């Protein structure tokens, strides 16, 4: 087992697993930020495994997840805005999740850039890192906006039906 796969395993067990449990259980105020954190950390695990196995093509799923993860969080925020406004996430926990994303991404992406030969692969790693950081920022701002504004409706979101 190389250092890259050991780091991926550690991040998977100590980061992704608790975030996935948080995203799957509990109140909405915990699930939405945990979902965003889980997708960010899972992208980093995929990048570490790509380096550990020596397969640069494995970075493509991380790129896809870096784009779709925040989009999924934005969808959940939109659909669950009323519940988030009624029971908002604790500001400290939202700040902690955002800070963890902001520190984890450079802590993983920059060593990978150093280990990767300069060229297209390094640019792809940097793009993935920027997408992950920006996605975390946008998702955190969307959660904050949903909490402060809410929709003022008790029914389903516009365009959604109960049946």
Coordinates of N, CA, C and O in Angstrom, one line a residue:
X1 N 0.8 -1.2 0.0 CA 0.0 0.0 0.0 C 0.9 1.2 0.0 O 1.8 1.4 0.8
X2 N 0.7 2.1 -1.0 CA 1.5 3.3 -1.0 C 0.9 4.4 -0.1 O -0.2 4.2 0.5
X3 N 1.6 5.5 0.1 CA 1.2 6.6 0.9 C -0.1 7.2 0.4 O -0.9 7.7 1.2
X4 N -0.3 7.2 -0.9 CA -1.5 7.8 -1.5 C -2.7 7.0 -1.2 O -3.7 7.5 -0.9
X5 N -2.6 5.7 -1.3 CA -3.7 4.8 -1.0 C -4.0 4.8 0.5 O -5.2 4.7 0.9
X6 N -3.0 4.9 1.3 CA -3.2 5.0 2.8 C -3.9 6.3 3.1 O -4.8 6.3 4.0
X7 N -3.5 7.4 2.5 CA -4.2 8.7 2.7 C -5.6 8.6 2.3 O -6.5 9.1 2.9
X8 N -5.9 8.0 1.1 CA -7.2 7.8 0.6 C -8.1 7.0 1.6 O -9.2 7.3 1.8
X9 N -7.5 5.9 2.1 CA -8.2 5.1 3.0 C -8.5 5.8 4.3 O -9.7 5.7 4.8
X10 N -7.6 6.6 4.8 CA -7.8 7.4 6.0 C -8.9 8.4 5.8 O -9.8 8.6 6.7
X11 N -8.8 9.1 4.7 CA -9.8 10.1 4.4 C -11.2 9.5 4.2 O -12.2 10.1 4.6
X12 N -11.2 8.3 3.6 CA -12.5 7.7 3.4 C -13.1 7.2 4.7 O -14.3 7.5 5.0
X13 N -12.3 6.7 5.6 CA -12.8 6.2 6.9 C -13.1 7.3 7.9 O -14.1 7.3 8.6
X14 N -12.2 8.3 7.9 CA -12.4 9.4 8.9 C -13.1 10.6 8.4 O -13.5 11.5 9.2
X15 N -13.3 10.7 7.1 CA -14.0 11.9 6.6 C -15.3 11.6 5.9 O -16.3 12.1 6.2
X16 N -15.2 10.7 4.9 CA -16.3 10.5 4.0 C -17.4 9.7 4.8 O -18.6 10.0 4.7
X17 N -17.0 8.7 5.5 CA -17.9 7.8 6.3 C -18.8 8.6 7.3 O -20.0 8.5 7.2
X18 N -18.1 9.4 8.1 CA -19.0 10.2 9.0 C -19.9 11.3 8.3 O -21.0 11.5 8.7
X19 N -19.3 11.9 7.2 CA -20.2 12.8 6.5 C -21.3 12.1 5.8 O -22.4 12.6 5.7
X20 N -21.1 10.9 5.3 CA -22.2 10.1 4.6 C -23.2 9.7 5.6 O -24.4 9.8 5.3
X21 N -22.8 9.3 6.8 CA -23.8 9.0 7.9 C -24.6 10.3 8.2 O -25.8 10.2 8.4
X22 N -23.9 11.4 8.3 CA -24.6 12.7 8.6 C -25.6 13.0 7.5 O -26.6 13.6 7.8
X23 N -25.2 12.7 6.3 CA -26.1 13.0 5.2 C -27.3 12.1 5.1 O -28.3 12.5 4.5
X24 N -27.1 10.9 5.6 CA -28.2 9.9 5.5 C -29.1 9.9 6.6 O -30.3 9.4 6.5
X25 N -28.7 10.4 7.8 CA -29.6 10.3 9.0 C -29.7 11.7 9.6 O -28.9 12.6 9.3
X26 N -30.7 11.9 10.5 CA -30.8 13.1 11.2 C -31.6 14.1 10.6 O -32.2 13.9 9.6
X27 N -31.6 15.3 11.2 CA -32.4 16.4 10.7 C -31.9 17.0 9.4 O -30.7 16.9 9.1
X28 N -32.7 17.7 8.7 CA -32.3 18.3 7.4 C -31.2 19.3 7.6 O -30.3 19.4 6.8
X29 N -31.2 20.0 8.7 CA -30.2 21.0 9.0 C -28.8 20.4 9.1 O -27.8 21.1 8.9
X30 N -28.7 19.1 9.3 CA -27.4 18.5 9.3 C -27.1 17.8 8.0 O -26.0 17.7 7.6
X31 N -28.2 17.3 7.4 CA -28.0 16.4 6.2 C -27.5 17.2 5.0 O -26.6 16.8 4.2
X32 N -28.0 18.5 4.8 CA -27.6 19.2 3.6 C -26.1 19.6 3.6 O -25.4 19.4 2.7
X33 N -25.6 20.2 4.7 CA -24.2 20.5 4.8 C -23.3 19.2 4.7 O -22.2 19.2 4.1
X34 N -23.8 18.2 5.3 CA -23.0 16.9 5.3 C -22.9 16.3 3.9 O -21.9 15.7 3.5
X35 N -24.0 16.5 3.1 CA -24.0 16.0 1.8 C -22.9 16.7 0.9 O -22.2 16.1 0.2
X36 N -22.9 18.0 1.1 CA -21.9 18.8 0.4 C -20.4 18.4 0.8 O -19.6 18.2 0.0
X37 N -20.2 18.2 2.1 CA -18.9 17.8 2.6 C -18.6 16.4 2.1 O -17.4 16.1 1.7
X38 N -19.5 15.5 2.1 CA -19.3 14.1 1.6 C -18.8 14.1 0.2 O -17.9 13.4 -0.2
X39 N -19.5 14.9 -0.7 CA -19.1 14.9 -2.1 C -17.7 15.5 -2.3 O -17.0 15.0 -3.1
X40 N -17.4 16.5 -1.5 CA -16.1 17.2 -1.6 C -15.0 16.2 -1.2 O -14.0 16.0 -1.9
X41 N -15.2 15.5 -0.1 CA -14.2 14.6 0.4 C -14.1 13.3 -0.5 O -13.0 12.8 -0.7
X42 N -15.2 12.9 -1.0 CA -15.2 11.7 -1.9 C -14.4 12.1 -3.2 O -13.6 11.2 -3.7
X43 N -14.5 13.3 -3.7 CA -13.7 13.7 -4.9 C -12.2 13.6 -4.5 O -11.4 13.2 -5.3
X44 N -11.9 14.1 -3.3 CA -10.5 14.0 -2.9 C -10.0 12.6 -2.8 O -8.8 12.3 -3.1
X45 N -10.8 11.7 -2.3 CA -10.4 10.3 -2.2 C -10.2 9.7 -3.5 O -9.2 9.0 -3.8
X46 N -11.0 10.0 -4.5 CA -10.8 9.5 -5.9 C -9.5 10.1 -6.5 O -8.8 9.3 -7.1
X47 N -9.2 11.3 -6.2 CA -7.9 11.9 -6.7 C -6.7 11.1 -6.1 O -5.8 10.8 -6.7
X48 N -6.8 10.9 -4.8 CA -5.7 10.2 -4.1 C -5.6 8.7 -4.6 O -4.5 8.3 -4.8
X49 N -6.7 8.1 -4.9 CA -6.6 6.7 -5.4 C -6.1 6.7 -6.8 O -5.4 5.8 -7.2
X50 N -6.4 7.7 -7.6 CA -5.9 7.8 -9.0 C -4.4 7.9 -8.9 O -3.7 7.3 -9.7
X51 N -3.8 8.7 -8.0 CA -2.4 8.8 -7.9 C -1.8 7.5 -7.3 O -0.7 7.1 -7.8
X52 N -2.5 7.0 -6.3 CA -2.0 5.7 -5.7 C -1.9 4.6 -6.7 O -1.0 3.8 -6.6
X53 N -2.9 4.5 -7.5 CA -2.9 3.3 -8.5 C -2.2 3.7 -9.8 O -2.0 2.8 -10.7
X54 N -1.7 4.9 -9.9 CA -1.0 5.3 -11.1 C -1.9 5.4 -12.4 O -1.5 5.1 -13.5
X55 N -3.2 5.7 -12.2 CA -4.1 5.8 -13.3 C -4.7 7.2 -13.4 O -5.6 7.6 -12.7
X56 N -4.1 8.0 -14.2 CA -4.5 9.4 -14.4 C -6.0 9.5 -14.9 O -6.7 10.5 -14.6
X57 N -6.5 8.5 -15.6 CA -7.8 8.6 -16.1 C -8.9 8.5 -15.0 O -10.0 8.9 -15.1
X58 N -8.4 8.1 -13.8 CA -9.3 8.0 -12.6 C -9.7 9.4 -12.1 O -10.5 9.5 -11.2
X59 N -9.0 10.4 -12.6 CA -9.3 11.8 -12.1 C -10.6 12.3 -12.8 O -11.2 13.2 -12.2
X60 N -11.0 11.7 -13.8 CA -12.3 12.1 -14.5 C -13.5 12.0 -13.6 O -14.3 12.9 -13.6
X61 N -13.7 10.8 -12.9 CA -14.8 10.8 -12.0 C -14.8 11.9 -10.9 O -15.8 12.4 -10.5
X62 N -13.6 12.2 -10.5 CA -13.5 13.3 -9.5 C -13.9 14.6 -10.1 O -14.5 15.5 -9.4
X63 N -13.6 14.9 -11.3 CA -14.0 16.1 -12.0 C -15.5 16.1 -12.1 O -16.2 17.1 -11.9
X64 N -16.1 15.0 -12.5 CA -17.6 14.9 -12.6 C -18.2 15.2 -11.3 O -19.2 15.9 -11.1
X65 N -17.7 14.6 -10.2 CA -18.3 14.7 -8.9 C -18.1 16.2 -8.4 O -18.9 16.7 -7.6
X66 N -17.0 16.8 -8.8 CA -16.7 18.2 -8.4 C -17.8 19.1 -9.0 O -18.1 20.2 -8.4
X67 N -18.3 18.8 -10.1 CA -19.4 19.6 -10.7 C -20.7 19.2 -10.2 O -21.6 20.1 -9.9
X68 N -21.0 17.9 -10.1 CA -22.4 17.5 -9.8 C -22.6 17.5 -8.3 O -23.8 17.7 -7.9
X69 N -21.6 17.4 -7.4 CA -21.8 17.5 -6.0 C -22.5 18.7 -5.5 O -23.5 18.7 -4.8
X70 N -21.9 19.9 -5.8 CA -22.5 21.2 -5.4 C -23.9 21.4 -6.1 O -24.8 22.0 -5.5
X71 N -24.0 20.9 -7.3 CA -25.3 21.0 -7.9 C -26.4 20.2 -7.2 O -27.5 20.7 -7.0
X72 N -26.0 19.1 -6.7 CA -27.0 18.3 -5.9 C -27.3 19.0 -4.6 O -28.5 19.0 -4.1
X73 N -26.3 19.6 -4.0 CA -26.6 20.4 -2.7 C -27.5 21.5 -3.0 O -28.4 21.8 -2.2
X74 N -27.3 22.2 -4.1 CA -28.2 23.3 -4.5 C -29.6 22.8 -4.7 O -30.6 23.5 -4.3
X75 N -29.8 21.7 -5.3 CA -31.1 21.1 -5.5 C -31.7 20.8 -4.2 O -32.9 21.1 -4.0
X76 N -31.0 20.2 -3.3 CA -31.6 19.9 -2.0 C -31.9 21.2 -1.2 O -33.0 21.2 -0.6
X77 N -31.1 22.2 -1.3 CA -31.4 23.4 -0.6 C -32.7 24.0 -1.2 O -33.5 24.5 -0.5
X78 N -32.8 24.0 -2.5 CA -34.0 24.5 -3.1 C -35.3 23.8 -2.7 O -36.3 24.4 -2.4
X79 N -35.2 22.4 -2.7 CA -36.4 21.7 -2.3 C -36.7 21.7 -0.8 O -37.8 21.5 -0.4
X80 N -35.6 21.9 0.0 CA -35.8 21.8 1.5 C -35.7 23.2 2.1 O -35.4 23.2 3.3
X81 N -35.9 24.2 1.4 CA -35.6 25.6 1.9 C -36.6 25.9 3.1 O -36.1 26.5 4.0
X82 N -37.8 25.5 3.0 CA -38.7 25.7 4.1 C -38.3 25.0 5.4 O -38.3 25.6 6.5
X83 N -37.9 23.8 5.2 CA -37.4 23.1 6.4 C -36.1 23.7 7.0 O -35.9 23.7 8.2
X84 N -35.2 24.1 6.1 CA -34.0 24.7 6.5 C -34.3 26.1 7.2 O -33.6 26.4 8.2
X85 N -35.3 26.8 6.7 CA -35.6 28.1 7.4 C -36.3 27.8 8.7 O -36.1 28.6 9.7
X86 N -37.1 26.8 8.8 CA -37.7 26.5 10.1 C -36.7 26.0 11.1 O -36.8 26.3 12.3
X87 N -35.8 25.2 10.7 CA -34.8 24.6 11.6 C -33.4 24.8 11.0 O -32.9 23.9 10.4
X88 N -32.8 26.0 11.1 CA -31.6 26.3 10.4 C -30.4 25.5 11.0 O -30.4 25.1 12.2
X89 N -29.4 25.3 10.2 CA -28.2 24.7 10.7 C -27.5 25.6 11.7 O -27.6 26.8 11.6
X90 N -26.8 25.1 12.6 CA -26.1 25.9 13.6 C -25.0 26.6 12.8 O -24.2 26.0 12.0
X91 N -24.8 27.9 13.0 CA -23.8 28.7 12.3 C -22.4 28.1 12.5 O -21.6 28.1 11.5
X92 N -22.1 27.7 13.7 CA -20.7 27.2 13.9 C -20.5 25.9 13.1 O -19.4 25.7 12.6
X93 N -21.5 25.0 13.1 CA -21.3 23.8 12.3 C -21.2 24.0 10.8 O -20.4 23.4 10.1
X94 N -22.0 25.0 10.3 CA -21.9 25.3 8.9 C -20.5 25.9 8.6 O -19.9 25.6 7.6
X95 N -20.0 26.8 9.5 CA -18.7 27.3 9.3 C -17.6 26.3 9.4 O -16.7 26.3 8.6
X96 N -17.8 25.3 10.3 CA -16.8 24.2 10.4 C -16.7 23.4 9.2 O -15.7 23.0 8.7
X97 N -17.9 23.0 8.6 CA -17.9 22.2 7.4 C -17.3 23.0 6.3 O -16.5 22.4 5.5
X98 N -17.6 24.2 6.1 CA -17.0 25.0 5.1 C -15.5 25.2 5.3 O -14.7 25.0 4.3
X99 N -15.0 25.4 6.5 CA -13.6 25.5 6.8 C -12.9 24.2 6.5 O -11.8 24.2 6.0
X100 N -13.5 23.1 6.8 CA -12.9 21.8 6.5 C -12.8 21.6 5.0 O -11.7 21.0 4.6
X101 N -13.7 22.0 4.3 CA -13.6 21.8 2.8 C -12.5 22.7 2.3 O -11.7 22.3 1.4
X102 N -12.4 23.9 2.8 CA -11.4 24.9 2.3 C -10.0 24.4 2.7 O -9.1 24.7 2.0
X103 N -9.8 23.7 3.8 CA -8.5 23.2 4.1 C -8.2 21.9 3.5 O -7.0 21.6 3.2
X104 N -9.2 21.0 3.4 CA -8.9 19.7 2.9 C -8.5 19.7 1.4 O -7.7 18.9 1.0
X105 N -9.2 20.6 0.6 CA -8.9 20.6 -0.8 C -7.4 21.0 -1.1 O -6.7 20.2 -1.8
X106 N -6.9 22.1 -0.6 CA -5.5 22.4 -0.9 C -4.6 21.4 -0.3 O -3.5 21.1 -0.8
X107 N -4.9 20.8 0.9 CA -4.1 19.8 1.6 C -3.9 18.6 0.7 O -2.9 17.9 0.8
X108 N -4.9 18.3 -0.1 CA -4.8 17.1 -1.0 C -4.3 17.5 -2.4 O -3.4 16.8 -2.9
X109 N -4.9 18.5 -3.0 CA -4.6 18.8 -4.4 C -3.2 19.3 -4.6 O -2.5 18.9 -5.5
X110 N -2.6 20.1 -3.7 CA -1.3 20.7 -3.9 C -0.2 19.6 -3.8 O 0.7 19.6 -4.7
X111 N -0.2 18.6 -2.9 CA 0.8 17.6 -3.0 C 0.6 16.7 -4.2 O 1.6 16.2 -4.8
X112 N -0.6 16.5 -4.7 CA -0.9 15.8 -5.9 C -0.3 16.5 -7.1 O 0.3 15.9 -8.0
X113 N -0.4 17.8 -7.1 CA 0.2 18.6 -8.2 C 1.7 18.5 -8.2 O 2.4 18.5 -9.2
X114 N 2.3 18.5 -7.0 CA 3.8 18.3 -6.9 C 4.2 17.0 -7.4 O 5.2 16.8 -8.1
X115 N 3.4 15.9 -7.1 CA 3.8 14.6 -7.4 C 3.5 14.3 -8.9 O 4.1 13.4 -9.5
X116 N 2.6 15.0 -9.5 CA 2.3 14.8 -10.9 C 3.3 15.6 -11.8 O 3.7 16.7 -11.5
X117 N 3.6 15.1 -12.9 CA 4.5 15.8 -13.9 C 3.8 17.0 -14.4 O 2.6 17.0 -14.6
X118 N 4.5 18.1 -14.6 CA 3.9 19.3 -15.1 C 3.2 19.1 -16.4 O 3.8 18.4 -17.3
X119 N 2.1 19.6 -16.6 CA 1.4 19.4 -17.9 C -0.1 19.4 -17.7 O -0.7 20.0 -16.7
X120 N -0.8 18.7 -18.5 CA -2.3 18.7 -18.6 C -2.8 18.1 -17.3 O -3.9 18.6 -16.8
X121 N -2.2 17.1 -16.7 CA -2.7 16.4 -15.5 C -2.7 17.4 -14.4 O -3.6 17.4 -13.5
X122 N -1.7 18.2 -14.3 CA -1.6 19.2 -13.2 C -2.7 20.2 -13.3 O -3.3 20.6 -12.3
X123 N -2.9 20.7 -14.6 CA -3.9 21.7 -14.8 C -5.3 21.1 -14.4 O -6.1 21.8 -13.8
X124 N -5.5 19.8 -14.8 CA -6.8 19.2 -14.4 C -7.0 19.1 -12.9 O -8.1 19.4 -12.4
X125 N -5.9 18.8 -12.2 CA -6.0 18.7 -10.7 C -6.3 20.1 -10.1 O -7.1 20.2 -9.2
X126 N -5.7 21.1 -10.7 CA -6.0 22.5 -10.2 C -7.4 22.9 -10.5 O -8.0 23.6 -9.7
X127 N -7.9 22.6 -11.7 CA -9.3 22.9 -12.0 C -10.2 22.2 -11.1 O -11.2 22.8 -10.6
X128 N -10.0 20.9 -10.8 CA -10.8 20.2 -9.8 C -10.8 20.8 -8.5 O -11.8 21.0 -7.8
X129 N -9.6 21.2 -8.0 CA -9.5 21.9 -6.7 C -10.3 23.2 -6.7 O -11.0 23.4 -5.7
X130 N -10.2 24.0 -7.7 CA -10.9 25.2 -7.8 C -12.4 25.0 -7.8 O -13.2 25.6 -7.1
X131 N -12.8 24.0 -8.6 CA -14.3 23.6 -8.6 C -14.8 23.2 -7.2 O -15.9 23.5 -6.8
X132 N -14.0 22.4 -6.5 CA -14.4 21.9 -5.2 C -14.5 23.1 -4.2 O -15.5 23.2 -3.4
X133 N -13.6 24.0 -4.2 CA -13.6 25.1 -3.3 C -14.8 26.1 -3.6 O -15.5 26.5 -2.8
X134 N -14.9 26.4 -4.9 CA -16.0 27.2 -5.3 C -17.4 26.6 -5.1 O -18.4 27.2 -4.7
X135 N -17.5 25.3 -5.3 CA -18.7 24.5 -5.0 C -19.1 24.6 -3.6 O -20.2 24.7 -3.2
X136 N -18.1 24.4 -2.7 CA -18.4 24.5 -1.3 C -18.8 25.9 -0.9 O -19.7 26.1 -0.1
X137 N -18.2 26.9 -1.5 CA -18.6 28.3 -1.2 C -20.0 28.6 -1.6 O -20.8 29.1 -0.9
X138 N -20.4 28.2 -2.8 CA -21.7 28.4 -3.4 C -22.7 27.6 -2.6 O -23.8 28.2 -2.2
X139 N -22.4 26.4 -2.2 CA -23.4 25.6 -1.4 C -23.6 26.2 0.0 O -24.7 26.3 0.4
X140 N -22.5 26.7 0.6 CA -22.7 27.3 1.9 C -23.5 28.6 1.9 O -24.3 28.8 2.7
X141 N -23.3 29.3 0.8 CA -24.0 30.6 0.7 C -25.5 30.3 0.4 O -26.4 31.0 0.8
X142 N -25.8 29.2 -0.4 CA -27.1 28.8 -0.7 C -27.9 28.4 0.6 O -29.0 28.7 0.8
X143 N -27.2 27.6 1.4 CA -27.8 27.2 2.7 C -28.1 28.4 3.6 O -29.2 28.5 4.1
X144 N -27.1 29.3 3.6 CA -27.3 30.6 4.4 C -28.5 31.4 3.9 O -29.3 31.9 4.6
X145 N -28.6 31.5 2.6 CA -29.7 32.2 1.9 C -31.0 31.6 2.2 O -32.0 32.3 2.4
X146 N -31.1 30.3 2.1 CA -32.3 29.5 2.4 C -32.8 29.7 3.8 O -33.9 29.8 4.1
X147 N -31.8 29.8 4.7 CA -32.1 30.0 6.1 C -32.7 31.4 6.4 O -33.7 31.5 7.1
X148 N -32.0 32.4 5.8 CA -32.5 33.7 6.1 C -33.7 34.1 5.3 O -34.6 34.8 5.9
X149 N -33.9 33.6 4.1 CA -35.1 34.0 3.3 C -36.3 33.0 3.5 O -37.4 33.4 3.7
X150 N -36.0 31.7 3.3 CA -37.1 30.7 3.3 C -37.9 31.0 2.1 O -37.7 31.9 1.3
X151 N -39.0 30.2 2.0 CA -39.9 30.4 0.9 C -41.2 30.9 1.3 O -42.1 31.3 0.6
X152 N -41.5 30.8 2.6 CA -42.8 31.2 3.2 C -43.9 30.4 2.7 O -45.1 30.7 2.9
X153 N -43.7 29.2 2.2 CA -44.7 28.3 1.8 C -44.7 27.1 2.7 O -43.6 26.7 3.2
X154 N -45.8 26.4 2.9 CA -45.8 25.2 3.6 C -45.9 24.0 2.7 O -45.7 22.9 3.1
X155 N -46.3 24.2 1.5 CA -46.5 23.1 0.5 C -45.2 22.8 -0.2 O -44.1 23.3 0.1
X156 N -45.3 22.0 -1.2 CA -44.0 21.6 -2.0 C -43.5 22.8 -2.8 O -44.3 23.8 -3.0
X157 N -42.3 22.7 -3.2 CA -41.7 23.7 -4.0 C -42.4 23.9 -5.3 O -43.1 23.0 -5.8
X158 N -42.2 25.1 -5.9 CA -42.9 25.4 -7.2 C -42.6 24.3 -8.2 O -41.4 24.0 -8.4
X159 N -43.6 23.8 -8.9 CA -43.4 22.8 -9.9 C -43.4 21.4 -9.4 O -43.3 20.4 -10.1
X160 N -43.4 21.2 -8.1 CA -43.4 19.9 -7.4 C -44.9 19.6 -7.0 O -45.6 20.5 -6.6
X161 N -45.2 18.4 -7.1 CA -46.6 18.0 -6.6 C -46.4 16.9 -5.5 O -45.4 16.3 -5.3
X162 N -47.5 16.8 -4.8 CA -47.5 15.8 -3.7 C -47.8 14.4 -4.2 O -47.5 13.5 -3.5
X163 N -48.3 14.3 -5.4 CA -48.7 13.0 -5.9 C -47.8 12.3 -6.8 O -46.8 12.3 -7.2

